[in-house]
PDB file of C-alpha atoms in Angstrom:
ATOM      1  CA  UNK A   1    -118.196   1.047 -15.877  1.00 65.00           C
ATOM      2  CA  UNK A   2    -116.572   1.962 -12.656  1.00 73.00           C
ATOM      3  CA  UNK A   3    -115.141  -0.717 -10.520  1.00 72.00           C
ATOM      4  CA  UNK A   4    -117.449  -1.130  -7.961  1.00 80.00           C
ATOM      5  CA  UNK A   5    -120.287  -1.935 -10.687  1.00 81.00           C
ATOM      6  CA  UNK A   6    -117.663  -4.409 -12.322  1.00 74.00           C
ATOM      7  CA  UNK A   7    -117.634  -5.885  -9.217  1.00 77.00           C
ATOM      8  CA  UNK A   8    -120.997  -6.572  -8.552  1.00 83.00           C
ATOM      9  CA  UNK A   9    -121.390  -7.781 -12.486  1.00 76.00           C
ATOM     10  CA  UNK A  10    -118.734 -10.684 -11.562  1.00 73.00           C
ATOM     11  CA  UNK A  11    -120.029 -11.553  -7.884  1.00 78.00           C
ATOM     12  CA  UNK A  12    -123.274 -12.022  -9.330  1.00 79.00           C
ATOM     13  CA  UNK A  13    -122.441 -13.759 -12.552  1.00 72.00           C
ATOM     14  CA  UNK A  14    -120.130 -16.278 -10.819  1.00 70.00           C
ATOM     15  CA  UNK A  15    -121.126 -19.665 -11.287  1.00 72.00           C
ATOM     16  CA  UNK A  16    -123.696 -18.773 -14.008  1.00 72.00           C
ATOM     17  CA  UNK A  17    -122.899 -20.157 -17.076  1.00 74.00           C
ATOM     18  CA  UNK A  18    -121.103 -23.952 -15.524  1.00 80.00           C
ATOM     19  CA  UNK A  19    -118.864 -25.428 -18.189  1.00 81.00           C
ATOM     20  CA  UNK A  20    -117.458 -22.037 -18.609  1.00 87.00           C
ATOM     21  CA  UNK A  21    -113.585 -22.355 -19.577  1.00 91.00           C
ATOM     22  CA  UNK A  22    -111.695 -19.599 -20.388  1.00 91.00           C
ATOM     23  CA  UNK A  23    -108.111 -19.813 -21.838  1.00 95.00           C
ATOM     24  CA  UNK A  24    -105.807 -16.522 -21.788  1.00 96.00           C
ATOM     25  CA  UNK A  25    -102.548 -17.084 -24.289  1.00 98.00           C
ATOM     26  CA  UNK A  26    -100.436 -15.283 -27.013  1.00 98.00           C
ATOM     27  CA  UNK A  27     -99.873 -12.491 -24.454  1.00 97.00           C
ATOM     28  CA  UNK A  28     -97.448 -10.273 -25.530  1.00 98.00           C
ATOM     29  CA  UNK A  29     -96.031  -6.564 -23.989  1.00 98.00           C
ATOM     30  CA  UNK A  30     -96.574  -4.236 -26.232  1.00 98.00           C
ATOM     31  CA  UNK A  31     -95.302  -1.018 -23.862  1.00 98.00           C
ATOM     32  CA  UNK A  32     -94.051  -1.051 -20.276  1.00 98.00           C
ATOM     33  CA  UNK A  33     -92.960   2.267 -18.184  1.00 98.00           C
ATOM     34  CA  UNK A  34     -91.668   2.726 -14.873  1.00 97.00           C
ATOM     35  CA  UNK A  35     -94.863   1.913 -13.460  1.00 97.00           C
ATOM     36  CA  UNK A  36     -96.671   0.228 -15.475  1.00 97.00           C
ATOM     37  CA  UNK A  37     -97.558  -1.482 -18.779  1.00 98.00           C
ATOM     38  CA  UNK A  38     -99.912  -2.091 -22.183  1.00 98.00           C
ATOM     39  CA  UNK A  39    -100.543  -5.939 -22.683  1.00 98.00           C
ATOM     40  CA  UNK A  40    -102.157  -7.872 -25.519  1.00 98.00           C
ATOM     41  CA  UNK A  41    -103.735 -11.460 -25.423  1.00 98.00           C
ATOM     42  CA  UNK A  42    -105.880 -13.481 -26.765  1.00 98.00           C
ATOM     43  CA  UNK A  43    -108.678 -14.660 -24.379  1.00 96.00           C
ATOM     44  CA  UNK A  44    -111.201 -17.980 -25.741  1.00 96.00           C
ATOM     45  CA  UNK A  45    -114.176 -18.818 -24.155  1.00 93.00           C
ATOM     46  CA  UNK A  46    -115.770 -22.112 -24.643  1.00 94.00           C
ATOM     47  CA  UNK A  47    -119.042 -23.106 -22.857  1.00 88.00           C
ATOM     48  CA  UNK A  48    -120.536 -26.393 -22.055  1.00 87.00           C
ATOM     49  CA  UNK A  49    -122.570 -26.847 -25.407  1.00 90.00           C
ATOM     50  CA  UNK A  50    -118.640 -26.493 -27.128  1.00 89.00           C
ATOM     51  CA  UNK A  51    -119.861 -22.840 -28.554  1.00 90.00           C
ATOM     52  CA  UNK A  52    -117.297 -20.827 -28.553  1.00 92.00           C
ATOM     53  CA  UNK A  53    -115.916 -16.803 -28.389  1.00 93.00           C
ATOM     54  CA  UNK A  54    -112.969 -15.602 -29.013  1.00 97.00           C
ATOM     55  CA  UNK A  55    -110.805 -11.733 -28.746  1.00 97.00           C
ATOM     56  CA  UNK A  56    -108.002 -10.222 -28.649  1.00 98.00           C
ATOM     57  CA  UNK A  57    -107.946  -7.488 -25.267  1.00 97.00           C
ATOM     58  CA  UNK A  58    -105.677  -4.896 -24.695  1.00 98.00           C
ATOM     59  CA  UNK A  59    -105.082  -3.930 -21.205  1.00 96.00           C
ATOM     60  CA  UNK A  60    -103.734  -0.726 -19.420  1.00 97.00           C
ATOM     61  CA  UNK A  61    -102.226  -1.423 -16.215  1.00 96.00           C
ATOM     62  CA  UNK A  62    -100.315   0.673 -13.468  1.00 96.00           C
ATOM     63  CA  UNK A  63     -99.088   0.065 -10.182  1.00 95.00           C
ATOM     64  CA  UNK A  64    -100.199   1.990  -7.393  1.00 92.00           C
ATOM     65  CA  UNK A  65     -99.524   2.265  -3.817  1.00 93.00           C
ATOM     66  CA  UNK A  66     -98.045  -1.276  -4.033  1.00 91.00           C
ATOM     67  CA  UNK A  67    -100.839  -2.932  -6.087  1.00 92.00           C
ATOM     68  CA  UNK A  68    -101.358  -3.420  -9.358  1.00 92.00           C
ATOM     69  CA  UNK A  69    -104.367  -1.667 -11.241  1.00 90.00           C
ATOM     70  CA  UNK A  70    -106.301  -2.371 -13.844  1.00 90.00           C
ATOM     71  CA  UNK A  71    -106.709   1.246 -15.515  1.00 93.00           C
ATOM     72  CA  UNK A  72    -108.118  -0.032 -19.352  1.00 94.00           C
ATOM     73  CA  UNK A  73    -109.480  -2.676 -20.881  1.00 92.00           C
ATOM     74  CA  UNK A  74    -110.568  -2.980 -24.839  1.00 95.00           C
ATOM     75  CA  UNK A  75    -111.866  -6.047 -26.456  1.00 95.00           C
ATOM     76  CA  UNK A  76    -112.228  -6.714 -29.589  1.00 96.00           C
ATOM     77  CA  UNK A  77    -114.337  -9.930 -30.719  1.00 95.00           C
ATOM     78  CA  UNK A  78    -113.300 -12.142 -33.420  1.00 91.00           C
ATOM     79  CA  UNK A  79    -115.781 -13.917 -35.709  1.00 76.00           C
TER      80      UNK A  79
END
């Protein structure tokens, strides 16, 4: 998905599932470069009815013109 259809997914889905909580933690750097790094965490969702998801992510991010960007994002669900 390109960005601007992320987008839209999470300005429409805001709000939609209340009791949401999400919990990001055991992050760790597993490469950095001049302008940018590979990160791994562990992100846990729980929703209101206490069901819950868990993965571990791997993110790809650079900095650009100033900002940072998210370039890559890979989940992989546990359970």
């Amino acid at each position: 998905m390109d960005y601007p259809t992320v987008s839209r997914f999470f300005h429409h889905a805001g709000g939609s599932r209340p009791g949401l909580d999400i919990v990001v933690d055991q992050m760790e750097i597993i490469s950095e470069w001049h302008d940018g790094a590979a990160v791994l965490y562990r992100e846990s969702q729980t929703l209101a009815d206490s069901s819950q998801n868990v993965r571990w992510s791997t993110a790809i991010f650079q900095q650009a013109e100033g900002k940072i960007v998210w370039r890559h994002l890979q989940e992989t669900r546990l359970g």
